[in-house]
Tab-separated table of C-alpha atoms and ligand atoms in Angstrom:
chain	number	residue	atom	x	y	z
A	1	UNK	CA	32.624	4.011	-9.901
A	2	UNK	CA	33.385	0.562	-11.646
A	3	UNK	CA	31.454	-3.003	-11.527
A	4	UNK	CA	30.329	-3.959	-9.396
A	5	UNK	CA	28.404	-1.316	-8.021
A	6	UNK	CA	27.333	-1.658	-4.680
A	7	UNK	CA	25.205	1.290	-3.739
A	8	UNK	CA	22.446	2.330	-0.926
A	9	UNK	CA	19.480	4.368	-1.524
A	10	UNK	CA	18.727	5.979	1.508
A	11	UNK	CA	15.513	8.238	3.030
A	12	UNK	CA	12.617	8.445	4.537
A	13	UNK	CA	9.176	6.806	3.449
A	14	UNK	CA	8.195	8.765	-0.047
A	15	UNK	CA	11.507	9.874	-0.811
A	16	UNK	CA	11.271	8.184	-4.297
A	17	UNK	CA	13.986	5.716	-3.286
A	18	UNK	CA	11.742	3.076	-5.120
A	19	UNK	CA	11.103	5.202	-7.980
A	20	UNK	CA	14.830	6.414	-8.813
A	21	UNK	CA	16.383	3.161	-7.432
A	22	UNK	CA	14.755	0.957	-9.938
A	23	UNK	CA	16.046	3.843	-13.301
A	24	UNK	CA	19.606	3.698	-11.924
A	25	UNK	CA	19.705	-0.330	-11.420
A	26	UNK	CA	18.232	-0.097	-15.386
A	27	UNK	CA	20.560	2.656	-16.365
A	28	UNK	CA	23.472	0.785	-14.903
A	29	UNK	CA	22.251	-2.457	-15.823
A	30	UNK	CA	22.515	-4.140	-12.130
A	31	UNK	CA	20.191	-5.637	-10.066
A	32	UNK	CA	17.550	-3.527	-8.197
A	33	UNK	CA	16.932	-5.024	-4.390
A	34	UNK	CA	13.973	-3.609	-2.566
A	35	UNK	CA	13.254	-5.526	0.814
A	36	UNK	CA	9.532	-3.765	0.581
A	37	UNK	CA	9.002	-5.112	-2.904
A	38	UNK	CA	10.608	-9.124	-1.950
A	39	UNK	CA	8.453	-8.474	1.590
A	40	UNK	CA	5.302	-7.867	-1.017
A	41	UNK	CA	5.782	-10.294	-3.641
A	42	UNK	CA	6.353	-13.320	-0.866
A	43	UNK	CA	2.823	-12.224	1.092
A	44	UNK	CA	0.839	-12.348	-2.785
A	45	UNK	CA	2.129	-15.289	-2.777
A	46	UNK	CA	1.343	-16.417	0.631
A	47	UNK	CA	4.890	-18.060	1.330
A	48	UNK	CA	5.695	-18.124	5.132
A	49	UNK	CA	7.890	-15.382	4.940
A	50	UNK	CA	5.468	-13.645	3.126
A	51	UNK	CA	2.742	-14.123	5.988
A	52	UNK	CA	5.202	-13.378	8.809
A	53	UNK	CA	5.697	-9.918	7.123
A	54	UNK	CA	2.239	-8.861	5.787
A	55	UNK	CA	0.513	-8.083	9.522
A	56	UNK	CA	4.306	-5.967	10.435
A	57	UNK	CA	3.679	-4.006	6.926
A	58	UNK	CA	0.213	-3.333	7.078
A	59	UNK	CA	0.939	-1.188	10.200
A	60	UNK	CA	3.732	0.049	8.779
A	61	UNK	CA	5.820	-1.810	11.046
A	62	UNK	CA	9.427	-3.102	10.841
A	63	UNK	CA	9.526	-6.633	10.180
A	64	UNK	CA	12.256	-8.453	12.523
A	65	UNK	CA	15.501	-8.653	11.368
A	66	UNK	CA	15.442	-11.920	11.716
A	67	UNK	CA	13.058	-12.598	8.773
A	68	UNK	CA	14.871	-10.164	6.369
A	69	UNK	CA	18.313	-10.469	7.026
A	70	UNK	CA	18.460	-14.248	5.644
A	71	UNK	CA	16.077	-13.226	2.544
A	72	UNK	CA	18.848	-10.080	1.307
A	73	UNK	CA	22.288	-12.458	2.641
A	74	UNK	CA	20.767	-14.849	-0.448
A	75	UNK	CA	19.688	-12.503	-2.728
A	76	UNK	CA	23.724	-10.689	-2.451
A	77	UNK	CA	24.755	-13.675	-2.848
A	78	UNK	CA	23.550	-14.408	-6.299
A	79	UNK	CA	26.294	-13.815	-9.296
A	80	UNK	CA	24.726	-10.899	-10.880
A	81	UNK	CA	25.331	-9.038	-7.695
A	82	UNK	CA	28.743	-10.490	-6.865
A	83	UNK	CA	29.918	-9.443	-10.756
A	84	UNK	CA	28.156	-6.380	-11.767
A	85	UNK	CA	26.199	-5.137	-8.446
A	86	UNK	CA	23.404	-3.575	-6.881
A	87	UNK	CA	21.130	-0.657	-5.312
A	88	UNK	CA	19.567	-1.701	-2.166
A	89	UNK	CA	16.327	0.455	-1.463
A	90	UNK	CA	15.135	0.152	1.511
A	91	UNK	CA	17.834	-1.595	3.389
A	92	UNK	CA	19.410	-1.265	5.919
A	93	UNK	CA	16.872	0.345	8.186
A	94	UNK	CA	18.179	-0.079	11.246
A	95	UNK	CA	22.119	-0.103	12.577
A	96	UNK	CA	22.036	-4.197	12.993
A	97	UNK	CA	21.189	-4.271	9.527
A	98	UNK	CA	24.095	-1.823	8.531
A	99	UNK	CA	26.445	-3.718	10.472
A	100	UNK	CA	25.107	-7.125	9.277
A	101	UNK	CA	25.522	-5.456	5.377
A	102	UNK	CA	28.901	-4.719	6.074
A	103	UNK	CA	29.886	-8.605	7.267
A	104	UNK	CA	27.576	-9.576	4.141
A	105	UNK	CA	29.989	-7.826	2.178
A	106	UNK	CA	33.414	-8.289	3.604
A	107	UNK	CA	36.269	-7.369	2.691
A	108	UNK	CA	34.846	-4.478	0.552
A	109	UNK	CA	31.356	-3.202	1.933
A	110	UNK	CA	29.452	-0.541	0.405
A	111	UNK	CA	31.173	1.988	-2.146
A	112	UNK	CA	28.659	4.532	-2.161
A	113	UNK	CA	25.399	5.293	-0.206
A	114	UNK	CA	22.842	8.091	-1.487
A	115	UNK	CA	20.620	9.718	1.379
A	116	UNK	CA	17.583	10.967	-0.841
A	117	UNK	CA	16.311	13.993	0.988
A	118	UNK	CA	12.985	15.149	0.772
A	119	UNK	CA	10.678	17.200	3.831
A	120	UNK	CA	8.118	15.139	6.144
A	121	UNK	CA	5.197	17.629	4.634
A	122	UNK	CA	6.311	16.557	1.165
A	123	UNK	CA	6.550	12.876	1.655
A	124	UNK	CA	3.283	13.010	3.334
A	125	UNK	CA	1.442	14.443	0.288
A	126	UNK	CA	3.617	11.656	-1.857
A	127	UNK	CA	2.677	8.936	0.111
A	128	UNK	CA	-1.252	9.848	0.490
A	129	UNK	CA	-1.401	10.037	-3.011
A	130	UNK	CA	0.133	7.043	-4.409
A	131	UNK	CA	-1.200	4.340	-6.469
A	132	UNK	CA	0.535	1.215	-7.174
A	133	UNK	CA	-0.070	-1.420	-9.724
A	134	UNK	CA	-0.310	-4.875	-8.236
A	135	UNK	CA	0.668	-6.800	-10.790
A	136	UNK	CA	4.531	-5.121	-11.385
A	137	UNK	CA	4.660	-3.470	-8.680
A	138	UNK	CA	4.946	-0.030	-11.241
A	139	UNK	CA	4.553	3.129	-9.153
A	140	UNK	CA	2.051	5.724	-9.958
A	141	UNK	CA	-0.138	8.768	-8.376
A	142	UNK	CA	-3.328	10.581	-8.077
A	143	UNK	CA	-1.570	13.414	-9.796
A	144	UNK	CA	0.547	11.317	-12.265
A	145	UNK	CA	-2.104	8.280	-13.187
A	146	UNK	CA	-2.001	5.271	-15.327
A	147	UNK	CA	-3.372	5.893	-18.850
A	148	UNK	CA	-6.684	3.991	-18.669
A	149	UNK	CA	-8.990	3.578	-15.967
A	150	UNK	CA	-6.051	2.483	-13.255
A	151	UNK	CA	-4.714	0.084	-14.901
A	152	UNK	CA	-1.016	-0.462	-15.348
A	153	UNK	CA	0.458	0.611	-18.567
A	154	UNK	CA	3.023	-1.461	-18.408
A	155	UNK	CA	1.597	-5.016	-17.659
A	156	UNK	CA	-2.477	-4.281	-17.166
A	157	UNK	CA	-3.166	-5.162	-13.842
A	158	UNK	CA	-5.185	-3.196	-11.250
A	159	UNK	CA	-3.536	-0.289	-9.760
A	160	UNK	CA	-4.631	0.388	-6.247
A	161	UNK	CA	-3.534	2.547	-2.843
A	162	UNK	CA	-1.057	0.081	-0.642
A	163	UNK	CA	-2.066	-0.787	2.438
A	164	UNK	CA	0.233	0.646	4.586
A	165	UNK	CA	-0.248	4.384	2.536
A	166	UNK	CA	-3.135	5.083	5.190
A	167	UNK	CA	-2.406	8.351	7.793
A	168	UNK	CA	-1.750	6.036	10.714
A	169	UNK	CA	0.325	4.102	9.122
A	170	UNK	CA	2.196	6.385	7.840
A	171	UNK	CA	2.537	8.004	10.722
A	172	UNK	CA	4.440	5.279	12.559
A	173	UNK	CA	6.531	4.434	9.208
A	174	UNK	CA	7.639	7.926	9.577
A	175	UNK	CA	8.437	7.717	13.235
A	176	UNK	CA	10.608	4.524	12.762
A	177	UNK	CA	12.302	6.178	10.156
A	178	UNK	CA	13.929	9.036	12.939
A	179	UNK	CA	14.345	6.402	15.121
A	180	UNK	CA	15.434	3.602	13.706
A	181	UNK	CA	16.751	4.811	10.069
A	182	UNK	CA	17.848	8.595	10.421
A	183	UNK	CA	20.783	7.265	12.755
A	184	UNK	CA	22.342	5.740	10.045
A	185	UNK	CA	23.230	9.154	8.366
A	186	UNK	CA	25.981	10.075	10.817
A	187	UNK	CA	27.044	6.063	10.396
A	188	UNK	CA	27.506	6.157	7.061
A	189	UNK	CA	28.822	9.549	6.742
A	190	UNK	CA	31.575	8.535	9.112
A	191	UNK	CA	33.176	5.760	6.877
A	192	UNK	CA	32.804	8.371	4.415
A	193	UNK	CA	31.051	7.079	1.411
A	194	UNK	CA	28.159	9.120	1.872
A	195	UNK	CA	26.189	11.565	-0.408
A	196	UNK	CA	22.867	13.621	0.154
A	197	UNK	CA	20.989	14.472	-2.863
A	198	UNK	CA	17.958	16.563	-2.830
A	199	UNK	CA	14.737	14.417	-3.451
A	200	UNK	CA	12.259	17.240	-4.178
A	201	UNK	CA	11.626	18.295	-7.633
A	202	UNK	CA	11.875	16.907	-10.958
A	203	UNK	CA	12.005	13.111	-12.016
A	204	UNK	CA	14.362	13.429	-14.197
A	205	UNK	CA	16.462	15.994	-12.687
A	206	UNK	CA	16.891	14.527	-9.590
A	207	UNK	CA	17.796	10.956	-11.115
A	208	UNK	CA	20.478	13.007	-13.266
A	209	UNK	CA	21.850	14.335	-10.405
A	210	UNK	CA	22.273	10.614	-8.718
A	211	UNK	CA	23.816	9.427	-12.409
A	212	UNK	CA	26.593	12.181	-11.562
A	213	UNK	CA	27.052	10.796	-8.257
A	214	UNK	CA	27.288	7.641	-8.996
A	215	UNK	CA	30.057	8.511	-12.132
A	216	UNK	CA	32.161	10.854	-9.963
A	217	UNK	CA	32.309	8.346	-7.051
B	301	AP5	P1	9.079	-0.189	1.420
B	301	AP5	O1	8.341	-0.732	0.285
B	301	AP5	O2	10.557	-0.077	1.343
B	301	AP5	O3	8.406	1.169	1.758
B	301	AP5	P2	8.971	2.501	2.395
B	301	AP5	O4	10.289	2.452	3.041
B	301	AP5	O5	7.865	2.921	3.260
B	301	AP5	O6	9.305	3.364	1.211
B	301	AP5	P3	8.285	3.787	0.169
B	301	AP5	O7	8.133	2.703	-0.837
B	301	AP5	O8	7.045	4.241	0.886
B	301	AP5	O9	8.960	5.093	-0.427
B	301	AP5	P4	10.030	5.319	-1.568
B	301	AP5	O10	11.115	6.176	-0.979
B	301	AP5	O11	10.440	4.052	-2.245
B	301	AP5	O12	9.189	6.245	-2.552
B	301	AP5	P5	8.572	5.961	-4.002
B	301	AP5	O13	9.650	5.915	-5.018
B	301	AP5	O14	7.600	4.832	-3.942
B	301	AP5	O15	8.761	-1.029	2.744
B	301	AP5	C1	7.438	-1.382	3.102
B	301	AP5	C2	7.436	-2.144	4.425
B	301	AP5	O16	8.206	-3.367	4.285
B	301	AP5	C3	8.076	-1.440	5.620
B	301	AP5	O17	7.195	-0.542	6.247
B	301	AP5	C4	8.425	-2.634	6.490
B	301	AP5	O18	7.295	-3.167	7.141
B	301	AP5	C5	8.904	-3.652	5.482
B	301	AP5	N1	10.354	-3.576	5.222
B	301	AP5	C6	10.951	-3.222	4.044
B	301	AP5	N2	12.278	-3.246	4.168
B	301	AP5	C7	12.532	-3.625	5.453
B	301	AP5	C8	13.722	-3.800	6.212
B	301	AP5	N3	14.941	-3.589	5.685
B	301	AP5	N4	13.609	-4.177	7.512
B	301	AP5	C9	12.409	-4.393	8.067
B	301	AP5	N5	11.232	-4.235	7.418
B	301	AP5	C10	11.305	-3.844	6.125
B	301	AP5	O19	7.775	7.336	-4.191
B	301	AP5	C11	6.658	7.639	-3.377
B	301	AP5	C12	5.623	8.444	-4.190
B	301	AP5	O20	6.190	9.699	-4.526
B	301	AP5	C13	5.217	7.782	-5.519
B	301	AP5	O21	3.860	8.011	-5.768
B	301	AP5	C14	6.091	8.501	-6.553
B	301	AP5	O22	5.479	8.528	-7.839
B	301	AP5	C15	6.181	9.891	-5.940
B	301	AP5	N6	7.438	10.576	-6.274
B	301	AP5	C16	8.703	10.059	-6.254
B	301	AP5	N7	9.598	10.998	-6.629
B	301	AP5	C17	8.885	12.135	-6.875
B	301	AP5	C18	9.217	13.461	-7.312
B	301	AP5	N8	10.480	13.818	-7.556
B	301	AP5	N9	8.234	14.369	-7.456
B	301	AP5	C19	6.922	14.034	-7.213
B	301	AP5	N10	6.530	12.800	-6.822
B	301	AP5	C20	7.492	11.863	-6.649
């Protein structure tokens, strides 16, 4: 694939679209979108937006697409995307967000979308056990922590659980995902710029695998 990239990280809650999204952007040297990290960053900082989304995140809840379709229409809109591209984690979730993308985007849409693909028992145990540092928004876990008494190694804040990584939350977050999110597989695989890579396993190997996908594409 040449610049600009314009590629979707798709799968369920825990997949590690957040994780691998943000080392391909860097690898690639585009811009890395994540709606859930914009959603975050505008409720620290207690913008409207922000406080429209917070009480739909903290139950794990999709925010409307009213709120974010606006928010990611500006953010494409920007020259680093229109020149060199993007990965969009966590977008679209729903089929009026896929079909509002594509208009976003016209006349070329997406070139390549990545369906991440990891079990519901395994995301479970991911998402129960992460930590996240609040000042960077740097993703860690119980089983992989921070270096010093949970704080970030990268920037020093506090590195805490995120609200919407309790059991009931994400139990719903799961069950938008099939019902919302899931439908989007056959969508996408349809206009045939689809690609399902395995999510369990190693870090590395896994994001080597996407590199490939993203070079043969
Ligand atoms: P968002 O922040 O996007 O959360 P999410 O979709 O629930 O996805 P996650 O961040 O939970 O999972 P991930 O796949 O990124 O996994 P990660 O890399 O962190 O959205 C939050 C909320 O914002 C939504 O619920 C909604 O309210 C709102 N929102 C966002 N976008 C929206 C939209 N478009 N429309 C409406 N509302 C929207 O990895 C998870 C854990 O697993 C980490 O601890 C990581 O270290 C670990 N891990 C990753 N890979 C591996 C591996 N290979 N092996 C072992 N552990 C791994």
């Amino acid at each position: 694939m040449n610049k600009p990239y314009r590629i979707v990280m798709l799968g369920k809650q825990g997949a590690g679209k957040g994780t691998q999204s943000s080392k391909l952007a860097a690898t690639l040297g585009i811009a890395h979108i994540s709606t859930g990290d914009m959603l975050r960053a505008a409720a620290r900082e207690g913008t409207e937006f922000g406080k429209l989304a917070q009480g739909y995140m903290d139950k794990g809840e999709l925010v409307p697409d009213s709120v974010i379709l606006g928010a990611v229409e500006e953010r494409l809109s920007r020259r680093d995307c229109a020149e060199d591209g993007f990965v969009l984690d966590g977008f679209p979730r729903n089929l009026a967000q896929a079909e509002a993308l594509d208009k976003m985007l016209e006349p070329e849409g997406i070139k390549l979308v990545i369906n991440l693909d990891v079990s519901t028992e395994v995301v479970m145990d991911r998402l129960s056990s992460r930590r996240v540092c609040t000042g960077c928004g740097r993703t860690y876990s119980v089983h992989h922590p921070p270096a010093s008494n949970w704080t970030c190694d990268d920037c020093g804040s506090e590195v805490v659980q995120r609200a919407d990584d309790t059991p009931e939350a994400i139990g719903r977050r799961l069950a938008i995902y099939e019902e919302a999110t899931a439908p989007l597989i056959a969508w996408y695989q349809a206009k045939g710029c689809f690609v399902t890579v395995s999510g369990e396993g190693d870090f590395d190997a896994i994001f080597e695998e996407i590199l490939a996908t993203v070079e043969r594409f």
